[in-house]
Short mmCIF file of C-alpha atoms in Angstrom, two decimals:
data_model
loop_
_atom_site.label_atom_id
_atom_site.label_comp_id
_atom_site.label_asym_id
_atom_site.label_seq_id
_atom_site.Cartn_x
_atom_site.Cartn_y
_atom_site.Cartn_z
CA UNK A 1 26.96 -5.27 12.14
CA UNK A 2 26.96 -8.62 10.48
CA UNK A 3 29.76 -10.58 11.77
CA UNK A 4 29.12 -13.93 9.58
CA UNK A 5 31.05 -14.22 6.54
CA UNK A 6 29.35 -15.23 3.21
CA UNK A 7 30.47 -16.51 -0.50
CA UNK A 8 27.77 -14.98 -2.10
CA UNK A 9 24.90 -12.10 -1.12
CA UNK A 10 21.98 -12.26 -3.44
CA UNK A 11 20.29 -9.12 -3.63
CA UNK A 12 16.58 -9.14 -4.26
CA UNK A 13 14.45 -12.33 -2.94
CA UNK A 14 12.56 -12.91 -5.97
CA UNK A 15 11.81 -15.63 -8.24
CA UNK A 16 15.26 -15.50 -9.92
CA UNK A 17 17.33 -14.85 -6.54
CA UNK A 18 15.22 -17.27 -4.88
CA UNK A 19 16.29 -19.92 -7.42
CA UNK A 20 19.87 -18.38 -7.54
CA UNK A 21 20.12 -18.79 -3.68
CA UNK A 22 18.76 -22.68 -4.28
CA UNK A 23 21.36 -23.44 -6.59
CA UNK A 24 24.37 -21.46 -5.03
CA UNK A 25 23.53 -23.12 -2.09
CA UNK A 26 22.86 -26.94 -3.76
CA UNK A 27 26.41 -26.07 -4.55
CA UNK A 28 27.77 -25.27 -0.91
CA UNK A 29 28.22 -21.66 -1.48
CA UNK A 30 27.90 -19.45 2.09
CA UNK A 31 24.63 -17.58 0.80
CA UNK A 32 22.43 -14.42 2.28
CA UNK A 33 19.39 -13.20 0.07
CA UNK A 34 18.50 -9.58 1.04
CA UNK A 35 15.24 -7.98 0.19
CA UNK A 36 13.85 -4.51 1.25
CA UNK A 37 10.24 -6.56 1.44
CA UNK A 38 9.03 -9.82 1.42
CA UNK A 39 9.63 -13.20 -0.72
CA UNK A 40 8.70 -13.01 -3.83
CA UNK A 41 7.13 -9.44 -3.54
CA UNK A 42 8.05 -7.74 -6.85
CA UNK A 43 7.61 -8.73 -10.34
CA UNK A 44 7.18 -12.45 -8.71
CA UNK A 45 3.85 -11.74 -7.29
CA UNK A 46 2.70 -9.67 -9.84
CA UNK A 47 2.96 -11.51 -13.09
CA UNK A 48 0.73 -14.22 -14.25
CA UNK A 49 3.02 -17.30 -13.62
CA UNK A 50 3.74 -19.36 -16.69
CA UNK A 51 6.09 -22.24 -17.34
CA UNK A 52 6.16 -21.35 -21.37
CA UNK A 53 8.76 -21.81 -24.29
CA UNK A 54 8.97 -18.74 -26.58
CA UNK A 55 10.78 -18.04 -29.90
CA UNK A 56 11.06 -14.69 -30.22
CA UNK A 57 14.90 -15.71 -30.68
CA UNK A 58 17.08 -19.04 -30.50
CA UNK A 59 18.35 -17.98 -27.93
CA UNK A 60 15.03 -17.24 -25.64
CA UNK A 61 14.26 -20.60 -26.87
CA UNK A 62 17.27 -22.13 -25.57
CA UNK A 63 16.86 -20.16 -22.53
CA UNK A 64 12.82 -21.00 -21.58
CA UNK A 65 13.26 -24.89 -23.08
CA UNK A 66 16.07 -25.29 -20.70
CA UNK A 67 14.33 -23.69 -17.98
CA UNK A 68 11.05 -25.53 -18.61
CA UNK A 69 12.77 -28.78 -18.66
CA UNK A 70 14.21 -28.23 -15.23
CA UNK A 71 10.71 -26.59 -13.97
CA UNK A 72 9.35 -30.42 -15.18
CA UNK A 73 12.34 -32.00 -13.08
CA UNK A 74 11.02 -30.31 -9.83
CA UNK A 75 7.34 -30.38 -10.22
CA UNK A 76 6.88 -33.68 -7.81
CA UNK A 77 8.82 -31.73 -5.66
CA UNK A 78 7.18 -28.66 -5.36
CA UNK A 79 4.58 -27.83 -2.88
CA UNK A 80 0.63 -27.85 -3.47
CA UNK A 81 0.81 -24.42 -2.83
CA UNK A 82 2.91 -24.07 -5.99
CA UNK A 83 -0.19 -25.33 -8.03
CA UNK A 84 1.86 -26.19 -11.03
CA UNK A 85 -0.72 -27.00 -13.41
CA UNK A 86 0.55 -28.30 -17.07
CA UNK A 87 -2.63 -26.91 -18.39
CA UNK A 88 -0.94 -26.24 -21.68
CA UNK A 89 -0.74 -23.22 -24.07
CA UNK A 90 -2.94 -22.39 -27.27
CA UNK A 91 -1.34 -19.78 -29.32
CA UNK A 92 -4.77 -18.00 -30.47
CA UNK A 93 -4.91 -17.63 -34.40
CA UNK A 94 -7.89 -15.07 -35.53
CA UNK A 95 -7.72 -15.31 -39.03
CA UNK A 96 -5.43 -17.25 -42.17
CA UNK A 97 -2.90 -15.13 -41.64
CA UNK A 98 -2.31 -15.72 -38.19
CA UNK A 99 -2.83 -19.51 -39.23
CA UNK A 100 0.90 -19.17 -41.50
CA UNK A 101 2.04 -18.42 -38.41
CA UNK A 102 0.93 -21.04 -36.70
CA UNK A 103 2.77 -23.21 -39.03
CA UNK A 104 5.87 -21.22 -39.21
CA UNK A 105 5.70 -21.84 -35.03
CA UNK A 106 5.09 -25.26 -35.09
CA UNK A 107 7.67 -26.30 -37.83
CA UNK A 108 10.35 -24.05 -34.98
CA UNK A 109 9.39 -26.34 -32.61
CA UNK A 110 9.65 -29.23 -33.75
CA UNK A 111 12.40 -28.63 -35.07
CA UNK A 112 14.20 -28.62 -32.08
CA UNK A 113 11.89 -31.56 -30.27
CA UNK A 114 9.35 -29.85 -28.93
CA UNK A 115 5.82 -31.87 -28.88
CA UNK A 116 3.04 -28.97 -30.69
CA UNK A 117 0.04 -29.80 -32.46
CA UNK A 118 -0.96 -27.51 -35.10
CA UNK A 119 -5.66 -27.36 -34.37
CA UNK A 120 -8.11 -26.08 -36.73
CA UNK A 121 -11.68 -23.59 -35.74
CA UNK A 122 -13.19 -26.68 -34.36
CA UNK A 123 -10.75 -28.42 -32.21
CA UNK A 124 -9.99 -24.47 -31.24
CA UNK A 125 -13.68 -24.67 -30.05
CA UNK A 126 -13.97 -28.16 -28.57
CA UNK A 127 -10.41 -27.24 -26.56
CA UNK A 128 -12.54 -23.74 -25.43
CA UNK A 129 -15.53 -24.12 -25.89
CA UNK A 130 -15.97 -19.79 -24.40
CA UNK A 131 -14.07 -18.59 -27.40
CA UNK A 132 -15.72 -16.79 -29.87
CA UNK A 133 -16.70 -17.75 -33.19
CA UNK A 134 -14.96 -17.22 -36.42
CA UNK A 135 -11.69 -17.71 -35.24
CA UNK A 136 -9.17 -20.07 -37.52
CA UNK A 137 -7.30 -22.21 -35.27
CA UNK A 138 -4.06 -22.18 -33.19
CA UNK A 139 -0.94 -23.88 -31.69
CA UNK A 140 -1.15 -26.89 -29.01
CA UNK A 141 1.85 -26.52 -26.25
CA UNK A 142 0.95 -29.57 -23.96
CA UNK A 143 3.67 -29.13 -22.01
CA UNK A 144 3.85 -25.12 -20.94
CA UNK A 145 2.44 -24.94 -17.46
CA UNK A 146 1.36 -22.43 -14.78
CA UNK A 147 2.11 -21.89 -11.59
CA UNK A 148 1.73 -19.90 -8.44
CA UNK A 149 4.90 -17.34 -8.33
CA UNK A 150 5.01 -16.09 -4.61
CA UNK A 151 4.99 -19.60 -3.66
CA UNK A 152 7.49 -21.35 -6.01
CA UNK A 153 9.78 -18.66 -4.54
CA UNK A 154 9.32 -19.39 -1.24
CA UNK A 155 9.84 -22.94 -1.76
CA UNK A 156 13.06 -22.10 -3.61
CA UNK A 157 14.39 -19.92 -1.09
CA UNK A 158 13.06 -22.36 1.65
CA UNK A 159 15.63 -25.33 0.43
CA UNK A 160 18.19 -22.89 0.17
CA UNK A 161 18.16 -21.93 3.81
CA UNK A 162 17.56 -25.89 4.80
CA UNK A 163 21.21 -25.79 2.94
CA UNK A 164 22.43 -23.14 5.35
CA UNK A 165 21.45 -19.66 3.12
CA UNK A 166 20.93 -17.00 5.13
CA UNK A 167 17.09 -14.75 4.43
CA UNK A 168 17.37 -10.93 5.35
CA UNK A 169 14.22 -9.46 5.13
CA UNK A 170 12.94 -6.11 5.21
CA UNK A 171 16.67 -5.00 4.68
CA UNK A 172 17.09 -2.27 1.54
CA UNK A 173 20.32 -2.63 -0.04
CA UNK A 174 20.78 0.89 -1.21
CA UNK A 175 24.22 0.43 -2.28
CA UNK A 176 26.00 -2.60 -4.49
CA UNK A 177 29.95 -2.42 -4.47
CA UNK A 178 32.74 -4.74 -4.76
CA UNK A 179 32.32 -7.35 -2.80
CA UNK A 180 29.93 -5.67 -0.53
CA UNK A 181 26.62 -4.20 -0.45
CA UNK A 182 25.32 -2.12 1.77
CA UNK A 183 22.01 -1.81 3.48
CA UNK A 184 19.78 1.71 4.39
CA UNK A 185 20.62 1.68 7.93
CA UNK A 186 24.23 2.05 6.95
CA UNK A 187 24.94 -1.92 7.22
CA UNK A 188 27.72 -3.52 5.04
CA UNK A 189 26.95 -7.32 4.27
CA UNK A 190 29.95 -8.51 2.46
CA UNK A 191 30.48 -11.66 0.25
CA UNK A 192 33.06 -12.51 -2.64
CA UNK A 193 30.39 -12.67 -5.00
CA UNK A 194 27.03 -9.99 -5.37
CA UNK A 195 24.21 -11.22 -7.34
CA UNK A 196 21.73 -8.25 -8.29
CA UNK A 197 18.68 -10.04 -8.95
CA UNK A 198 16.15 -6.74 -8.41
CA UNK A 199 14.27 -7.16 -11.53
CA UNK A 200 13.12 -3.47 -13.06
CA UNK A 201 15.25 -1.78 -10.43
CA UNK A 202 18.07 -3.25 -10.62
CA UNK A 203 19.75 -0.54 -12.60
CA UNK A 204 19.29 2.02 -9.57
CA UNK A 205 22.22 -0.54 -8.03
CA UNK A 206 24.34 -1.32 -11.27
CA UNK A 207 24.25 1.85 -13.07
CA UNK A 208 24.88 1.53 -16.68
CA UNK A 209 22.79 -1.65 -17.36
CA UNK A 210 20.11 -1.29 -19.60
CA UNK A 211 16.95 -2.25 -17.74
CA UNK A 212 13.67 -0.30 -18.50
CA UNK A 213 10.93 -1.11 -16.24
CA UNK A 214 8.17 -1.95 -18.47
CA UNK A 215 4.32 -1.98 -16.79
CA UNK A 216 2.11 -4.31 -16.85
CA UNK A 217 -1.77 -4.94 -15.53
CA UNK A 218 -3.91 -7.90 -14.84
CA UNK A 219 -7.16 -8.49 -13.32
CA UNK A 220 -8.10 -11.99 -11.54
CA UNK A 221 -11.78 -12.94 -11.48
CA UNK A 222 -14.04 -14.70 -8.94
CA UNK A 223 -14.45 -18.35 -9.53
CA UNK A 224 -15.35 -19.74 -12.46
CA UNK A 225 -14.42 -23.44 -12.39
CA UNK A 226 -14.30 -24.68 -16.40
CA UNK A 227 -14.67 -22.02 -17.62
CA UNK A 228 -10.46 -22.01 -19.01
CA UNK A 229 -8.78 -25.21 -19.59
CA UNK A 230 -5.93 -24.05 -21.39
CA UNK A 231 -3.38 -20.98 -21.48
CA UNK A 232 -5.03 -18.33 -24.00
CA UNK A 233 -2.44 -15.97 -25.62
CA UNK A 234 -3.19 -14.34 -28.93
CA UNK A 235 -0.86 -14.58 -31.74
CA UNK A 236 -1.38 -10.85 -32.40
CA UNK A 237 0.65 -11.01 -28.87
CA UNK A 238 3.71 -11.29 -31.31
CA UNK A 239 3.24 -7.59 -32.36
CA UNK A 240 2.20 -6.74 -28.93
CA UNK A 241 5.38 -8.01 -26.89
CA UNK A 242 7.52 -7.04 -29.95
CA UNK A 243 6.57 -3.37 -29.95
CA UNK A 244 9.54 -1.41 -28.00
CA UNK A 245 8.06 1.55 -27.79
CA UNK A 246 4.56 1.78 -27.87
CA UNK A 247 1.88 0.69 -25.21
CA UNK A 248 0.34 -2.16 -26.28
CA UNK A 249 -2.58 -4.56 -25.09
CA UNK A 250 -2.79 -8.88 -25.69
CA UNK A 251 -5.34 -10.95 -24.91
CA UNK A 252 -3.54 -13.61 -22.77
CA UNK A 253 -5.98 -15.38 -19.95
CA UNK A 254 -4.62 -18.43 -17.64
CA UNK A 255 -7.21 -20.77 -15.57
CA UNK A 256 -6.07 -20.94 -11.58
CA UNK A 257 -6.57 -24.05 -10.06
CA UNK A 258 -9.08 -21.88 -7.67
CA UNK A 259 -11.56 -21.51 -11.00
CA UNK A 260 -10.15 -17.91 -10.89
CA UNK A 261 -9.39 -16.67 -14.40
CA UNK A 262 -6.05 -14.32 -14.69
CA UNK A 263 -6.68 -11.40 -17.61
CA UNK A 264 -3.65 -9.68 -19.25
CA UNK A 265 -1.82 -8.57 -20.82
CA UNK A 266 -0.56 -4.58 -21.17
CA UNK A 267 2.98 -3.13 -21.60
CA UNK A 268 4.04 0.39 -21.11
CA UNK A 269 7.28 1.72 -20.52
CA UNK A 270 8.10 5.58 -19.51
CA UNK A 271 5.36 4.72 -16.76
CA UNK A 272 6.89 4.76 -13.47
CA UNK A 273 3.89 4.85 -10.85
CA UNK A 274 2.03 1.63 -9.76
CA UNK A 275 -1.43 3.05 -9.78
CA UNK A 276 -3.86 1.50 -12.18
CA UNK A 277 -3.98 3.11 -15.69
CA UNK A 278 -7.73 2.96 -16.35
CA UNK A 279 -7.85 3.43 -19.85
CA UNK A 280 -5.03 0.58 -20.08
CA UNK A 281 -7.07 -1.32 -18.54
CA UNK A 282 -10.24 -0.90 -20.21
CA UNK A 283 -8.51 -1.61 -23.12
CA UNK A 284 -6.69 -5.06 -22.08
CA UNK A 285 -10.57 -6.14 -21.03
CA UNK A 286 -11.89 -5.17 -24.24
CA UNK A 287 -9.15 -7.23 -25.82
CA UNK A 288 -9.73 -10.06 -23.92
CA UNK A 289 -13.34 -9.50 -24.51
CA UNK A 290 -13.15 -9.77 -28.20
CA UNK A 291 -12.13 -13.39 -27.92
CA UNK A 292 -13.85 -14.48 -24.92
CA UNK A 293 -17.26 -12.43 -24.56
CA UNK A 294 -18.67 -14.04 -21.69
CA UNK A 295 -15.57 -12.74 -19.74
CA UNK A 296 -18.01 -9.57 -19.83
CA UNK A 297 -19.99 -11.23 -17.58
CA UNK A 298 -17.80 -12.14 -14.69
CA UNK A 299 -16.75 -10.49 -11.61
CA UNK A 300 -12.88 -9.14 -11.29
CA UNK A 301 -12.48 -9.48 -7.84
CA UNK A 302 -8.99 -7.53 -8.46
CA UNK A 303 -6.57 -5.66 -10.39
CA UNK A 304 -3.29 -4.66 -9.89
CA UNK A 305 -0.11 -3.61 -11.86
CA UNK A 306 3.76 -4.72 -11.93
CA UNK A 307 7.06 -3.84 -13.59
CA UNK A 308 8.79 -5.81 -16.02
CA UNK A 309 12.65 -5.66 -16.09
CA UNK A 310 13.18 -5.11 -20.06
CA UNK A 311 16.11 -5.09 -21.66
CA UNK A 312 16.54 -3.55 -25.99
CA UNK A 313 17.11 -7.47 -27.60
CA UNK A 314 14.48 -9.21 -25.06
CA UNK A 315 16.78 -10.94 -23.46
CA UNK A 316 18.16 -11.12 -19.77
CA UNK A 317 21.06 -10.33 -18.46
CA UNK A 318 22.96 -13.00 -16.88
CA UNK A 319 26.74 -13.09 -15.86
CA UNK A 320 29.42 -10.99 -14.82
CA UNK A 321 28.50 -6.96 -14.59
CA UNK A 322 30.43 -4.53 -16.42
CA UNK A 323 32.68 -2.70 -14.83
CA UNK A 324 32.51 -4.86 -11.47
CA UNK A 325 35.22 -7.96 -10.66
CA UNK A 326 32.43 -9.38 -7.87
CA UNK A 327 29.21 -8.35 -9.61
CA UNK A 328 27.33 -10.75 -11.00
CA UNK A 329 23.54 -9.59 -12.91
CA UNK A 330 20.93 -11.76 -12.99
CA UNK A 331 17.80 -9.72 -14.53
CA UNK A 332 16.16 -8.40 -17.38
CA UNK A 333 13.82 -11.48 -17.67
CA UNK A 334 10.76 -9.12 -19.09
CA UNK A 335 7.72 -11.25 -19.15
CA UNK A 336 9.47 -14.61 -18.65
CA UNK A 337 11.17 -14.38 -15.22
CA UNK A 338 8.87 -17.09 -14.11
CA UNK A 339 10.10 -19.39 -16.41
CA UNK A 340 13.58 -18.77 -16.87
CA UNK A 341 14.43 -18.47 -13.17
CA UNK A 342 15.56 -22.03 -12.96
CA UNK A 343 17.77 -21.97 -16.11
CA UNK A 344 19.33 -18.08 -15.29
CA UNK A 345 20.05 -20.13 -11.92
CA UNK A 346 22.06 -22.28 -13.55
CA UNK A 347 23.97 -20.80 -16.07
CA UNK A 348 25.07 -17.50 -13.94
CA UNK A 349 26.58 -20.19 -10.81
CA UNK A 350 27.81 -22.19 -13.93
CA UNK A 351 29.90 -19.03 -14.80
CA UNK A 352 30.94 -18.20 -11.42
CA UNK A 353 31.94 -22.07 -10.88
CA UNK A 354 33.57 -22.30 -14.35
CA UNK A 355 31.47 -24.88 -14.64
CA UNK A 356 30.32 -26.30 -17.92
CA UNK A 357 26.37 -24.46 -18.83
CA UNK A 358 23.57 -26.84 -20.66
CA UNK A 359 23.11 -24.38 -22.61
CA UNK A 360 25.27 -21.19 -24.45
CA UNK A 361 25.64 -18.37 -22.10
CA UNK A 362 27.18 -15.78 -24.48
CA UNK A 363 23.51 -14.57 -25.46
CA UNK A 364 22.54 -13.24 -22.10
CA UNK A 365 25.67 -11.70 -20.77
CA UNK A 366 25.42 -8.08 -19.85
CA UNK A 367 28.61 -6.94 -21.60
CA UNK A 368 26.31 -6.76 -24.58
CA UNK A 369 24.22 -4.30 -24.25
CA UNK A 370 26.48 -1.75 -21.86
CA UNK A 371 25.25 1.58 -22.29
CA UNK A 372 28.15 4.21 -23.87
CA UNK A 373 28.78 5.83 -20.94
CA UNK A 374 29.64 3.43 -18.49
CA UNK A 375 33.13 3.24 -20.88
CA UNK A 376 33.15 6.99 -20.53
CA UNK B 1 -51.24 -6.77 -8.54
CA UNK B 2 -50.30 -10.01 -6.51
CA UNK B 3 -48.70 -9.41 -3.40
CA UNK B 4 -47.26 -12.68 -3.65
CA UNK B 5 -45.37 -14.78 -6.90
CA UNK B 6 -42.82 -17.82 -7.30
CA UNK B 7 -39.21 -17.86 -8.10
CA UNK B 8 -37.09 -21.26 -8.23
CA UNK B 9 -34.55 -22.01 -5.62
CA UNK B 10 -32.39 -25.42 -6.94
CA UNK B 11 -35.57 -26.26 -8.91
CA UNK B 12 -38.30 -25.46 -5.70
CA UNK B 13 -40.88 -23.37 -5.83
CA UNK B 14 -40.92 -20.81 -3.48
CA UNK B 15 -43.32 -17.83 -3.13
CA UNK B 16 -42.36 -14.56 -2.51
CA UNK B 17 -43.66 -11.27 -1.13
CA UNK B 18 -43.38 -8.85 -4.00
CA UNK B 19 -40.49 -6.53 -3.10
CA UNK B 20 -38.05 -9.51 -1.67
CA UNK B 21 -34.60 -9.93 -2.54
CA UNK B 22 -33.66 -13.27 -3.77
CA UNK B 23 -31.17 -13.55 -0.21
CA UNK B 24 -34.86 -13.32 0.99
CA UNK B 25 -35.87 -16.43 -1.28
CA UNK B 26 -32.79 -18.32 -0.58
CA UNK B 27 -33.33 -18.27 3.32
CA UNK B 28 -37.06 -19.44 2.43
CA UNK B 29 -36.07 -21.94 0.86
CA UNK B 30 -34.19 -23.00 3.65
CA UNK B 31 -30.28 -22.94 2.13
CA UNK B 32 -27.09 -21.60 2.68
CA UNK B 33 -26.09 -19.04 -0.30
CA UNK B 34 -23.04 -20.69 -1.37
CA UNK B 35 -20.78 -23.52 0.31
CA UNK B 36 -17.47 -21.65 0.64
CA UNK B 37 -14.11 -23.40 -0.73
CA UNK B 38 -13.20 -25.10 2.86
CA UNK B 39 -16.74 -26.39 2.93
CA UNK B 40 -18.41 -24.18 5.05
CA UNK B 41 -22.22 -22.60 4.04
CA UNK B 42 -22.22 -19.04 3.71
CA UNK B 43 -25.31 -16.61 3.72
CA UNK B 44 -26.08 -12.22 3.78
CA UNK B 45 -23.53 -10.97 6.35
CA UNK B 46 -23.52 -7.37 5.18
CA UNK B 47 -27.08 -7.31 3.25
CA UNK B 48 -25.81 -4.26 1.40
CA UNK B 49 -23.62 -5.81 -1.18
CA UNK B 50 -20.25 -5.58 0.16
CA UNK B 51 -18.96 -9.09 1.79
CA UNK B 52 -20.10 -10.88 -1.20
CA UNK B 53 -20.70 -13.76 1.69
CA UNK B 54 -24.51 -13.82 -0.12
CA UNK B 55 -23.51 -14.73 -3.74
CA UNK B 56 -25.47 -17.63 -5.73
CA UNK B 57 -26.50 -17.96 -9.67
CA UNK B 58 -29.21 -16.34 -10.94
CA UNK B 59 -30.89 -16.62 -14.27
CA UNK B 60 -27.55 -18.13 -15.07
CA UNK B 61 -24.97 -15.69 -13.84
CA UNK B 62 -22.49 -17.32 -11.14
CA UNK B 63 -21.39 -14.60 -8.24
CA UNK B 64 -24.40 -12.50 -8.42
CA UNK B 65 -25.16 -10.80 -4.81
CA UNK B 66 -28.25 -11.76 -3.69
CA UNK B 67 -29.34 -9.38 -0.72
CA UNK B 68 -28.85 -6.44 -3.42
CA UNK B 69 -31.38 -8.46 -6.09
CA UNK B 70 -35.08 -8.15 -6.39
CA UNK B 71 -36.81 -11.07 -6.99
CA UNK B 72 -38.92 -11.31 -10.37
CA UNK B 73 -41.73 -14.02 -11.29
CA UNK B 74 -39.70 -17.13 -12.35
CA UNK B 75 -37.06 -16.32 -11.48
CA UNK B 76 -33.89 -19.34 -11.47
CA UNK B 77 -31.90 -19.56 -8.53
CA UNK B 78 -29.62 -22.17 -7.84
CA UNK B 79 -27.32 -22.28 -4.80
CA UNK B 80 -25.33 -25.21 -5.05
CA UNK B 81 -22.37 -24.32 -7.64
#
């Protein structure tokens, strides 16, 4: 039995409980972080690993600017390992249509400060050379990045513990509670305050919270060194990403600092098992194929699959769980965990602290989208 | 029909027995396969396609496995990307 007492217990030891843990900790919290595998072993080390500022909504903008403004505040200290590489996104525009919005993009960010640039087919080309023909242009964003999940966590989690946080390992929390959660062998760790930070499961422990795992697949290639300068995503991503229900497939590729070249993207919901969907995947490499041929040519050295923790209005859920005192949710960060892990840090120990948030929280907290029966 | 022609290995000639595998060529020639990422020179472990230790460009396309390639007249090899 654990005989130390704790402030906080952080369930789930990925990228957004790692950087929970970091900040709880910064702030002299008592913390554990308890995960049934390793650091950073879920969603963290499955996704692709971009520092990126969307506007599907004001508030996702609010939520990934923030973040990525904080991700640019750590970068000299993060670890090589990390490879945070501002290698920049280009929003893909096929045709004039996509072009409009390009515009309609651009004029959002700057709006609000962000640095874009709005290029035509040939700076498209001279940017990525690989592309192929005929396409009309895109959107500049010099200042999205990538980075290396798995390791970003660990370094998170590793500055929490130099702060005192506790790491339990290989320890499934089967049970969340008030105040306590408690652990497969029967184990009760308790703390005034439990995060659940398990990404797409994370409703098997809150019940009630709407959080539909949503599948994704990528494929990583052998090296190809210049081969990708920038982020790739393809405006028709938009429809892609924005489609609740149906399966859908983007072209979205990232350059590694190996030379490696990351292919996505796919989403599926309703599809529970890990194992690679073949025809899902043939059809995210044809995508990616019809903007990048030579991509036809390379060797995928692997592909694998993850879950996405989705929530109805594409937004997380971070703040107090309903119908808990103790339970806090931090989850629900879809494709953009990565990113938003250092802002959903923040903002849910703001709210526990009473302390004053950067940015509105009201957007992300769970009371919103409570399913009906949980009042029941 | 020769029982002999020339491929290129890094821009040398290098003559062949008809029926070799470009690994074949490679070692020839002389060279290491590949230089791995910490430096070190790699070359066929496996010499039936699986390690992927024996990988070099040929006719232009990086990664190709070279123990499991026949070599054809003229033939480009290069080792050294």
């Amino acid at each position: 039995m654990s005989k130390e007492s704790y402030d906080v217990v952080i369930v789930g030891a990925g990228i957004v409980g790692a950087a929970c843990a970091d900040v709880f900790a910064q702030r002299g919290f008592r913390v554990v972080v308890v995960d049934r595998d390793v650091v950073g072993s879920g969603a963290t080390a499955a996704g692709m690993g971009h520092i990126v500022v969307m506007d599907d909504s004001d508030a996702q903008f609010a939520l990934t600017r923030y973040s990525q403004r904080l991700w640019q505040e750590l970068r000299q200290q993060l670890p090589d390992d990390v490879e945070y590489d501002q290698s920049g996104t280009i929003w893909v525009a096929a045709d004039e249509e996509e072009m409009v919005e390009v515009l309609r993009k651009r004029d959002y960010y700057q709006q609000r400060g962000l640095a874009v640039e709005v290029i035509d087919a040939h700076q498209l080309y001279d940017a990525e050379p690989n592309l192929r023909e005929g396409l009309a242009g895109g959107l500049l964003v010099p200042q999205d990045a990538v980075l290396y999940p798995p390791c970003a966590a660990r370094f998170l989690i590793g500055r929490a513990q130099q702060r005192g946080a506790r790491l339990r390992l290989g320890a499934s929390v089967t049970q969340i509670s008030e105040a306590c959660v408690r652990l497969n062998d029967g184990e009760e760790i308790r703390a005034d305050i439990v995060v659940n930070a398990v990404g797409a499961n994370a409703a098997a422990l809150t019940p009630g919270i709407d959080i539909k795992k949503r599948k994704g697949h990528l494929v990583i290639t052998d090296r190809y060194p210049g081969f990708l300068r920038h982020q790739l995503v393809e405006l028709g991503y938009l429809k892609s990403a924005h489609s609740v229900s149906r399966d859908s497939v983007a072209f979205n590729v990232q350059p590694r600092r190996t030379g490696q070249i990351l292919i996505g993207s796919s989403r599926q919901y309703g599809a529970e098992h890990k194992e690679v969907d073949q025809t899902m995947l043939a059809n995210m490499v044809l995508r990616a194929q019809e903007y990048m041929p030579a991509l036809g040519t390379m060797s995928a050295v692997r592909v694998w699959t993850g879950f996405r923790a989705a929530t109805p209005d594409k937004l997380p859920l971070i703040g107090p769980c309903p119908g808990y005192k103790s339970v806090f949710l931090a989850t629900g960060h879809e494709g953009l965990g990565i990113t938003t892990s250092l802002g959903t840090a923040r903002i849910l120990v703001d709210q526990v602290t009473g302390g004053n948030p950067e940015i509105a929280v009201e957007p992300y907290l769970p009371t919103r989208t409570v399913k009906e029966h949980t009042h029941a | 029909m020769p029982s002999e022609f020339t491929v290129r290995v890094n821009g040398d000639s290098i003559v062949v027995p008809v029926g070799s595998t470009v690994a074949v060529a490679i070692a020839i020639a002389g060279r290491p396969c590949r230089t791995s990422v910490t430096g070190e020179p790699r070359g066929p472990l496996c010499g039936m396609g699986i390690c992927f230790e024996c990988r070099a460009v040929v006719d232009g396309i990086p990664h190709s496995r070279t123990c499991q390639i026949l070599c054809e007249p003229n033939m480009e090899v290069s080792t050294d990307e």
